[in-house]
Short mmCIF file of C-alpha atoms and ligand atoms in Angstrom, two decimals:
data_model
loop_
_atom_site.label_atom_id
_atom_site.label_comp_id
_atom_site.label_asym_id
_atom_site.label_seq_id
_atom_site.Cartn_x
_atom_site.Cartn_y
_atom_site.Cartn_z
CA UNK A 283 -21.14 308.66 159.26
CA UNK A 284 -18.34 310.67 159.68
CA UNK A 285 -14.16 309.94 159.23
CA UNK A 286 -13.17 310.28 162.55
CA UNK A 287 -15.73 309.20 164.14
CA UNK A 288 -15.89 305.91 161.95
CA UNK A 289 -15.65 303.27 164.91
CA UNK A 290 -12.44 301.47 162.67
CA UNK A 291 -10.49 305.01 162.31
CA UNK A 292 -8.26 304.39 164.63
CA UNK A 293 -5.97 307.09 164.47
CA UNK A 294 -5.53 306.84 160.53
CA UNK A 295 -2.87 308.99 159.58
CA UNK A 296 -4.48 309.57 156.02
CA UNK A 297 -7.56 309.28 154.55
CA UNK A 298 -8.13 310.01 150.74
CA UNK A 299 -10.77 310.44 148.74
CA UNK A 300 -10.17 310.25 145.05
CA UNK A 301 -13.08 310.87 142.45
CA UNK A 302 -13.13 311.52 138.41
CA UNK A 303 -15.91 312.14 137.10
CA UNK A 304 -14.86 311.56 133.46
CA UNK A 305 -14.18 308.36 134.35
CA UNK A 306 -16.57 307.35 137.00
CA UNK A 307 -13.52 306.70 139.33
CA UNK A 308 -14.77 306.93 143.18
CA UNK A 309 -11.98 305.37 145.22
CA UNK A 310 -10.64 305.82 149.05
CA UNK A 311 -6.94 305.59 149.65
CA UNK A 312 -6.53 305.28 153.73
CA UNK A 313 -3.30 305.11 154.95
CA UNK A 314 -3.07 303.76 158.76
CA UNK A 315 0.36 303.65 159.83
CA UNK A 316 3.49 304.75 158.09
CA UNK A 317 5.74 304.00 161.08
CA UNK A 318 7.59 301.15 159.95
CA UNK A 319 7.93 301.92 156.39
CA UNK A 320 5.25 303.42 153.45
CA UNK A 321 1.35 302.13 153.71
CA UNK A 322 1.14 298.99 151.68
CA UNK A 323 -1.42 297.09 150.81
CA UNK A 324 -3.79 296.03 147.90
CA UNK A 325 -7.18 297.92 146.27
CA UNK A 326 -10.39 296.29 146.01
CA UNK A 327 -12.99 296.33 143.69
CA UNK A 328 -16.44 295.78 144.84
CA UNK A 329 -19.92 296.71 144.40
CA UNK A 330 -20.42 298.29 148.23
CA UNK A 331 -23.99 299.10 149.54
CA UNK A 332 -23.07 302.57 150.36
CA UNK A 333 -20.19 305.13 150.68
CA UNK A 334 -20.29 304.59 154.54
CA UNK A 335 -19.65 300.66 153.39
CA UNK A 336 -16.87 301.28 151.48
CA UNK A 337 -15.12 303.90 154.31
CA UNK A 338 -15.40 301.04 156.98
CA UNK A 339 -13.74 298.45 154.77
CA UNK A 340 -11.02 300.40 153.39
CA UNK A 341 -10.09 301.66 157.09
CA UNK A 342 -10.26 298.03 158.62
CA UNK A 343 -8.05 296.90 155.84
CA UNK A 344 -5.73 299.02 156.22
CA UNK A 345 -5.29 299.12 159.85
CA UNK A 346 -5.28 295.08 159.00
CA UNK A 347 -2.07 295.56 157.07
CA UNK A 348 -0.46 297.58 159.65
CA UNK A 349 -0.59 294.76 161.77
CA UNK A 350 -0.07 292.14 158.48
CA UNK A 351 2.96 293.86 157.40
CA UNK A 352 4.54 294.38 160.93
CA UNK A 353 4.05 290.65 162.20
CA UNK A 354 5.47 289.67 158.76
CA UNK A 355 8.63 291.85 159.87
CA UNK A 356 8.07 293.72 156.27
CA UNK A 357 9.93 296.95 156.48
CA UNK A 358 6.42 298.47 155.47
CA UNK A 359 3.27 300.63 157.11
CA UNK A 360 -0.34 299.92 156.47
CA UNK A 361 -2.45 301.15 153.62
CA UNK A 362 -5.35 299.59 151.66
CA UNK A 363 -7.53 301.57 148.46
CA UNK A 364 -11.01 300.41 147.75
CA UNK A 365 -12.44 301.36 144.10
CA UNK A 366 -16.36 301.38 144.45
CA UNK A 367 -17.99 299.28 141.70
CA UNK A 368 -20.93 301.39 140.70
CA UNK A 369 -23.99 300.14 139.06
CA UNK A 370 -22.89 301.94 135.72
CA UNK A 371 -18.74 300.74 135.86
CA UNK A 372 -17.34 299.82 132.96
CA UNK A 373 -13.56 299.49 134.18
CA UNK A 374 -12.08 301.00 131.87
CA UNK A 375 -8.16 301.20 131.25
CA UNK A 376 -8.92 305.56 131.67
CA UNK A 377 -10.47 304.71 134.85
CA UNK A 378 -7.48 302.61 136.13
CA UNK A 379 -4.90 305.38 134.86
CA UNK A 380 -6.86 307.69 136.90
CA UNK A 381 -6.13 305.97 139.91
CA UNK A 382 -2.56 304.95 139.31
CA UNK A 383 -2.28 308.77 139.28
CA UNK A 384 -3.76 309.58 142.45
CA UNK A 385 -1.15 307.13 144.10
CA UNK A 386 1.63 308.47 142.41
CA UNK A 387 0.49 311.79 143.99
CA UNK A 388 1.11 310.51 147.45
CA UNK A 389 4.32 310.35 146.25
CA UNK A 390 5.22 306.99 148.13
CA UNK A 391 3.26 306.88 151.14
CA UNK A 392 1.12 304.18 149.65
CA UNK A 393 2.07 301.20 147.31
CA UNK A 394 -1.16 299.41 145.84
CA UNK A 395 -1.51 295.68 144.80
CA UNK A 396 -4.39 293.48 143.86
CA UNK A 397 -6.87 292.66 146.09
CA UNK A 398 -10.19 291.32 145.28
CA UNK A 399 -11.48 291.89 141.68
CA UNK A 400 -7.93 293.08 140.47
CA UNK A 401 -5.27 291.31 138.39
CA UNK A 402 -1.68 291.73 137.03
CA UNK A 403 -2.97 293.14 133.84
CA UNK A 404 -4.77 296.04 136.04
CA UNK A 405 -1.92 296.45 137.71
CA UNK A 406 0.12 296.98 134.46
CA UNK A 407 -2.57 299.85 133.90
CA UNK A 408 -1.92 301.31 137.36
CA UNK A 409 1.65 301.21 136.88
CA UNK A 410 1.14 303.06 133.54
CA UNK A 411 0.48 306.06 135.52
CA UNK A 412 2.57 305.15 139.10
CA UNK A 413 5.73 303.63 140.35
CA UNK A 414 4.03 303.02 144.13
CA UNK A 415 2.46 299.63 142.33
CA UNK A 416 3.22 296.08 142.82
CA UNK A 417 2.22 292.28 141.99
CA UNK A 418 3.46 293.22 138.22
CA UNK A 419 4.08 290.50 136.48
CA UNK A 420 7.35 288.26 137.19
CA UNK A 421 10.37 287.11 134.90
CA UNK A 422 12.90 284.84 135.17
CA UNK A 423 12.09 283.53 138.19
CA UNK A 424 12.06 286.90 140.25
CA UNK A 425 9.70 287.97 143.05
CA UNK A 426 6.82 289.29 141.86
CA UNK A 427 3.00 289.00 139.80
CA UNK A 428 -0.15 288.55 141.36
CA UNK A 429 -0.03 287.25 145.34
CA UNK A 430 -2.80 285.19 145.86
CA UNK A 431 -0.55 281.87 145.23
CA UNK A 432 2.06 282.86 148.10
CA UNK A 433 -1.16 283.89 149.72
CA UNK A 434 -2.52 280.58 149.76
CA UNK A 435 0.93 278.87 150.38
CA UNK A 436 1.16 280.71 153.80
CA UNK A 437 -2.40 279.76 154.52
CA UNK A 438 -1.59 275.79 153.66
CA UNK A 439 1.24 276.43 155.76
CA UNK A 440 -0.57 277.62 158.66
CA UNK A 441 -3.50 275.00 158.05
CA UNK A 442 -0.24 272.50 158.80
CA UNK A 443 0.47 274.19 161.73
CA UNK A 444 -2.58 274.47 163.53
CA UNK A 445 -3.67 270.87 162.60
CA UNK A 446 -0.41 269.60 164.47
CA UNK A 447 -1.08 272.16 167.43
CA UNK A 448 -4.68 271.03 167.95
CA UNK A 449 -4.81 267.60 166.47
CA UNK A 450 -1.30 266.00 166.66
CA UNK A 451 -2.07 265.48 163.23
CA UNK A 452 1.08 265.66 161.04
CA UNK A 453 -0.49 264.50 157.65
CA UNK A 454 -3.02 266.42 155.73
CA UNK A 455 -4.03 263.10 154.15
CA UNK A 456 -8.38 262.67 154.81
CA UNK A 457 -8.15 266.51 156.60
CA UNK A 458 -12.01 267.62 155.66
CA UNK A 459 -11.43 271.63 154.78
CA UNK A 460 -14.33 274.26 154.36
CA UNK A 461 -13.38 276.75 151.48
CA UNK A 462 -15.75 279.77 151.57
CA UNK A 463 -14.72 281.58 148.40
CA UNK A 464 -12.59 279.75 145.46
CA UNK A 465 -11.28 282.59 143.77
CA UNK A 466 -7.66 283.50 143.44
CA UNK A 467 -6.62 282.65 146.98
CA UNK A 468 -9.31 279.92 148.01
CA UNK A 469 -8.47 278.49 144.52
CA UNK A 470 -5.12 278.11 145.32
CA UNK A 471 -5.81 276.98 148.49
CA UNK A 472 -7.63 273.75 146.77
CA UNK A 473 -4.78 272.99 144.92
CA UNK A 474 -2.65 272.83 147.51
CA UNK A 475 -4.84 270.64 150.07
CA UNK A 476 -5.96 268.57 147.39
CA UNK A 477 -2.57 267.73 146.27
CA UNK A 478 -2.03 266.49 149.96
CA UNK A 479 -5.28 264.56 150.39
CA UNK A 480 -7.52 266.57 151.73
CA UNK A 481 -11.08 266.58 151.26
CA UNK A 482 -12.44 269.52 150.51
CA UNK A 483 -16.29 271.07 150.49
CA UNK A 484 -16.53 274.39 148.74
CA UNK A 485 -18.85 277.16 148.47
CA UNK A 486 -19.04 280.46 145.98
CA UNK A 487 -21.37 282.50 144.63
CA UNK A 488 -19.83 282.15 141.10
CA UNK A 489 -20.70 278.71 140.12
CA UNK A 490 -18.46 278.59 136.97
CA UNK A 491 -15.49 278.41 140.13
CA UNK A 492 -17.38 275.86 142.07
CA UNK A 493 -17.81 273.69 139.05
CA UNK A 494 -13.82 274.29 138.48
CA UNK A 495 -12.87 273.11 141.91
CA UNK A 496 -15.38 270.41 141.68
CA UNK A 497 -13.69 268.61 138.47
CA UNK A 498 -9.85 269.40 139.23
CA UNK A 499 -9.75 268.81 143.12
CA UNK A 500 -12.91 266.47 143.36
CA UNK A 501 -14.72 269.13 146.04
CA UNK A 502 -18.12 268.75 147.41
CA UNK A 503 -20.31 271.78 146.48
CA UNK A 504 -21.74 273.29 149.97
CA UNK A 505 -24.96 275.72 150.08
CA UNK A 506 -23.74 279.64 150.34
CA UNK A 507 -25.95 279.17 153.64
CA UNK A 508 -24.11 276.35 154.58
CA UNK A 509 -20.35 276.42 154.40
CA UNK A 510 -20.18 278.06 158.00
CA UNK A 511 -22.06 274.75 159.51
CA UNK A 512 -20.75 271.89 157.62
CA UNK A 513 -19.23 269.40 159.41
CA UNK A 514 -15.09 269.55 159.00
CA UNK A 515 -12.05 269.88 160.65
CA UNK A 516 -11.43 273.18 159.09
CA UNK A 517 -12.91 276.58 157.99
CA UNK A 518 -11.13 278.86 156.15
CA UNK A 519 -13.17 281.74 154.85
CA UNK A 520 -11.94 282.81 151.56
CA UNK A 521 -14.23 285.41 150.39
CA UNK A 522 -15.28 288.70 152.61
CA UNK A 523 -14.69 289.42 156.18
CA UNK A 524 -17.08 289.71 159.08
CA UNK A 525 -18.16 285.90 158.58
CA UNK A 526 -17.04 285.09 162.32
CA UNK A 527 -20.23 286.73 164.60
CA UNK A 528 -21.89 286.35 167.65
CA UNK A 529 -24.40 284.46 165.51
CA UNK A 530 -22.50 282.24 163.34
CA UNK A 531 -20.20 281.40 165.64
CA UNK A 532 -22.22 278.85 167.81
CA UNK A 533 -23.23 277.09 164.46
CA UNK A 534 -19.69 276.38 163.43
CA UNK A 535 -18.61 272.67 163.20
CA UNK A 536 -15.05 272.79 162.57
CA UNK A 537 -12.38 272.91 165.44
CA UNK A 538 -9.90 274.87 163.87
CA UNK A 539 -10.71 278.45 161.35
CA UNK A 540 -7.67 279.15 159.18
CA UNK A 541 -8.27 281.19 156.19
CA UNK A 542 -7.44 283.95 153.71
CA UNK A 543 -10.40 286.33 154.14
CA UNK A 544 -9.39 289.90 155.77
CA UNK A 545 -11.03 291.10 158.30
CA UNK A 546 -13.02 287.95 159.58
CA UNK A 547 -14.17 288.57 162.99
CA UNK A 548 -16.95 290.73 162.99
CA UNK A 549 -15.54 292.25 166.48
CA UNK A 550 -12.85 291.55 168.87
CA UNK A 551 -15.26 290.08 171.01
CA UNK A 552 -15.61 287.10 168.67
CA UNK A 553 -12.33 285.84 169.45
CA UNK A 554 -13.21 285.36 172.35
CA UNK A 555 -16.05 283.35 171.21
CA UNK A 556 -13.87 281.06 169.77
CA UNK A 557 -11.82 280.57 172.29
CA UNK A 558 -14.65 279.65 174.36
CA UNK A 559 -16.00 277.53 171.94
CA UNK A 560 -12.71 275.09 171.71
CA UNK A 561 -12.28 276.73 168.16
CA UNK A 562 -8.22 277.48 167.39
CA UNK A 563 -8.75 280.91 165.66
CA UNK A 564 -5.38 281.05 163.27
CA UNK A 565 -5.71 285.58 163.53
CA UNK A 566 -6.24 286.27 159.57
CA UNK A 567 -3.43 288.79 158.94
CA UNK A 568 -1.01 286.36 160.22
CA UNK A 569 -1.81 283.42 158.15
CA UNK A 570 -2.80 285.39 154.96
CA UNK A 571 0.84 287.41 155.06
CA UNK A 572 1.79 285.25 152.14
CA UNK A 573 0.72 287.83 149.48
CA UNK A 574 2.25 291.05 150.75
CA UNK A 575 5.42 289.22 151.49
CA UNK A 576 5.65 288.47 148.21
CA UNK A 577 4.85 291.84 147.33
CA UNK A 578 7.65 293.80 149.33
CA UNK A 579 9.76 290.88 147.53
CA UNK A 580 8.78 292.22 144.09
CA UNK A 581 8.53 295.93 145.32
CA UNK A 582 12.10 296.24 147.21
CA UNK A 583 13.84 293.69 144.25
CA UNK A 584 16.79 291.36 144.19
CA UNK A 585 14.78 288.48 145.69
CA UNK A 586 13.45 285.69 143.63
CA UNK A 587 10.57 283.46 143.67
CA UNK A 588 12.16 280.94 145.94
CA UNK A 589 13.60 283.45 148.61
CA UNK A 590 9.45 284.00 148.85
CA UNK A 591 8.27 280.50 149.34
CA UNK A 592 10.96 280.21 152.12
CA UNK A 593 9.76 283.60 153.89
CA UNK A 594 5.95 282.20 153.20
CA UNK A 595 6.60 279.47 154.69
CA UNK A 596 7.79 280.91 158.25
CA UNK A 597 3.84 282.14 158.73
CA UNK A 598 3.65 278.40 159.75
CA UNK A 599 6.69 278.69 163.44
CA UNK A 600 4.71 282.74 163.44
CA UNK A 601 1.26 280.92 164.15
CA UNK A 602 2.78 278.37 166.19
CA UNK A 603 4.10 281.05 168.97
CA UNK A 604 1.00 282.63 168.29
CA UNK A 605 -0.77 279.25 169.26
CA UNK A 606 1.44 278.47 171.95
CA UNK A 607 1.00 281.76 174.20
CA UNK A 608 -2.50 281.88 173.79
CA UNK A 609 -2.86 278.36 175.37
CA UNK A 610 -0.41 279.01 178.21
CA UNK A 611 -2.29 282.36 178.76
CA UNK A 612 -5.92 281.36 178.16
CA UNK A 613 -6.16 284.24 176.09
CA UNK A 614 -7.81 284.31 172.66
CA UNK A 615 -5.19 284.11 169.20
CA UNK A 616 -6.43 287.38 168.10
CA UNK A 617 -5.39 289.15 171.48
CA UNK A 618 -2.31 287.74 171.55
CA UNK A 619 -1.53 289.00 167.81
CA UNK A 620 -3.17 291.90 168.21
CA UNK A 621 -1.09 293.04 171.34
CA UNK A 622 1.88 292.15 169.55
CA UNK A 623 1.32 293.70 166.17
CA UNK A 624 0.39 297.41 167.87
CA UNK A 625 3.22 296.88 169.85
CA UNK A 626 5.22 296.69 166.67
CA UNK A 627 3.99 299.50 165.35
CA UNK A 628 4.43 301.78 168.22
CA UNK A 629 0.19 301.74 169.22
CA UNK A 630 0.24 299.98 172.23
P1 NAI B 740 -11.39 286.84 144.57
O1 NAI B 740 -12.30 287.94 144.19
O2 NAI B 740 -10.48 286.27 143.55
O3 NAI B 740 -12.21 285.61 145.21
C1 NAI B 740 -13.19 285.78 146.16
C2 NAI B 740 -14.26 284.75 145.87
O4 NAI B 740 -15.21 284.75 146.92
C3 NAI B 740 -15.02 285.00 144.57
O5 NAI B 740 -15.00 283.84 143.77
C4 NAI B 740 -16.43 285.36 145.03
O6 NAI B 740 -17.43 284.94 144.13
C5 NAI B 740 -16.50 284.61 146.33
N1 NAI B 740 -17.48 285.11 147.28
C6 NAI B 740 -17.81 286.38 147.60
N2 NAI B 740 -18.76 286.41 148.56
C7 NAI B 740 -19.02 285.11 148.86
C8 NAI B 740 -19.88 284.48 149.77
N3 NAI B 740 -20.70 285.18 150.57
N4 NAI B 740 -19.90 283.13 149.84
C9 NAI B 740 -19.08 282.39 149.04
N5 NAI B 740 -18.25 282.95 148.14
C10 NAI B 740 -18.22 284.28 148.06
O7 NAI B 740 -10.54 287.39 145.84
P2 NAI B 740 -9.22 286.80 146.47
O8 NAI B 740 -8.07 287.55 145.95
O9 NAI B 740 -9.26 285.32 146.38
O10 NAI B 740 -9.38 287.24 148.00
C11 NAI B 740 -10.20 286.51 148.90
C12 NAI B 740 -10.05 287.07 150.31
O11 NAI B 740 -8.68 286.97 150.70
C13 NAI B 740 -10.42 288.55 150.44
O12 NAI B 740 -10.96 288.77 151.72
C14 NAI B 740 -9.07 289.24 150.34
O13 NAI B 740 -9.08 290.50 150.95
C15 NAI B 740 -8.22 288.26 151.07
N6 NAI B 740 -6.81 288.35 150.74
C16 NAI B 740 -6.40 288.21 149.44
C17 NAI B 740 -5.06 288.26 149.15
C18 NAI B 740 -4.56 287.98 147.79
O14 NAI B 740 -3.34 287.74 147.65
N7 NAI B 740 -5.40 287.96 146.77
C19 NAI B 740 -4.05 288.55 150.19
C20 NAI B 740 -4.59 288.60 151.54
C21 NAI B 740 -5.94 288.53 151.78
#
């Protein structure tokens, strides 16, 4: 498959391909929109199926944080890296300086972050080679070091939210919550619904983390199979996108999906299928802003760790409007974000 003619290039204003042999470094930088401010967004590490794989995610990322950053009113543009986990990758600290200098080549046009597989010590490699880096670790109660907690606080938020819009429910208190994926933000997540009584069913392919969120938050374990049928009150994928389909949709139990996964309907189409389906859709790079808020926090500086709990926590009255229009219109969430987010960026 071709660049261009990848169905999620939409109009990408930069697509890079970086590669090292000495290192084993094969890694896309695509930048989607620089029109409010440089391409941000986070690099993933994963083990793709193929290079075609690993073009498609990194371009609907990053067309994801155009829209993530501008409905979070981040003075920022939309960019997203992928690093493809070969069969034969060792990660080394060479291999991570290699990257940090390909983004310090684009001199600015794209700041990384963690994503999936990364952490603030990877980041500290990166930044060995770049100043275009972020989610560094934090002192002294400045913004800053790895997102997924903010993450998960504007997802908790937004689980608050839609709960209230749907259910008139105000407490969280008995709330049965779905958690596909209990990494770093799904983890999070936990801690937060747990702390406010919520029961919570979880589901991950790592078992080490379903055993953790098992004897800290008192989760049910759910099948890998199963987490997208249990019966709940609430989804929220946590793990990779594309979860939402034309096939998994009708098999969903929950009325309301709110989660931190990027990406998760398959297609447009499948908001619609949730809208249909009575589902309240909270559109994913609304409620999962929480990380690259805290990120332009940490990036522009002078803003502390508080200042980004209070901006998090806004994703909650975001949603709400979000919630709102779509019911008076009778159109689905993710049209009503989507509109609005390519209007922000000049795309509509
Ligand atoms: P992570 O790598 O720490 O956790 C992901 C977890 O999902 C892992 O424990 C993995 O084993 C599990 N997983 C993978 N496939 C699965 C499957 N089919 N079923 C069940 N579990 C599965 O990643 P992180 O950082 O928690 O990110 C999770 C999602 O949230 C990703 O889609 C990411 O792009 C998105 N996101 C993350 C942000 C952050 O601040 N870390 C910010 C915004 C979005």
């Amino acid at each position: 498959m071709g660049v261009f003619s990848n169905p999620a290039f939409d109009d990408h204003e930069r697509v890079v391909f970086c590669h090292d042999a000495a290192t084993g470094l094969s890694s896309i930088i695509a930048i989607h929109s620089t029109t409010r401010g440089p391409g941000a967004g986070g690099c993933r590490l994963w083990a793709y199926a193929d290079e075609d794989a690993a073009l498609t995610d990194v371009l609907r990322l990053s067309q994801g944080m155009s829209y993530k950053n501008a409905m979070a009113e981040l003075p920022l543009g939309g960019g997203k890296a992928v690093i493809i986990k070969h069969s034969d990758f060792t990660g080394s600290d060479a291999l991570y300086e290699r990257f940090g200098e390909f983004v310090e080549s684009l001199g600015g046009a794209y700041i990384t972050a963690e994503d999936m597989g990364m952490s603030e010590a990877i980041m500290q490699v990166i930044g060995s080679r770049t100043s275009y880096v972020s989610g560094l670790p934090a002192e002294g109660g400045a913004a800053g070091g790895d997102p997924s907690p903010k993450t998960a606080l504007g997802i908790y938020a937004g689980i608050r939210t839609a709960v209230e819009f749907r259910d008139a429910r105000s407490s969280l208190s008995g709330l049965r919550v779905a958690v596909q994926g209990v990494g770093n933000v799904g983890y999070n997540l936990c801690k937060l619904l747990h702390a406010d009584g919520a029961i919570l069913l979880v589901a991950d392919m790592d078992e080490a983390r379903v055993a953790r969120a098992v004897s800290e938050f008192d989760a049910t374990p759910v099948g890998l199979d199963d987490v997208l049928s249990v019966d709940a009150d609430v989804l929220a994928p946590c793990a990779m996108g594309a979860v939402l389909t034309e096939e998994s949709i009708p098999d969903l139990r929950v009325g309301i999906v709110a989660g931190g996964a990027n990406n998760q309907l398959a297609a447009p189409g499948d908001g619609q299928r949730l809208h249909d389906a009575g589902i309240l859709y909270a559109p994913d790079y609304v409620i999962n802003a929480g990380g690259i808020i805290n990120v332009a926090c940490e990036y522009q500086g002078g803003f502390t760790d508080a200042d980004v709990d209070e901006s998090v926590m806004r994703i909650g009255a975001r949603l709400k409007r979000i919630f709102e229009r779509s019911a008076d219109n009778d159109v689905p969430t993710n049209r009503i974000a989507d509109a609005q987010a390519r209007r922000f960026i000049g795309r509509n």
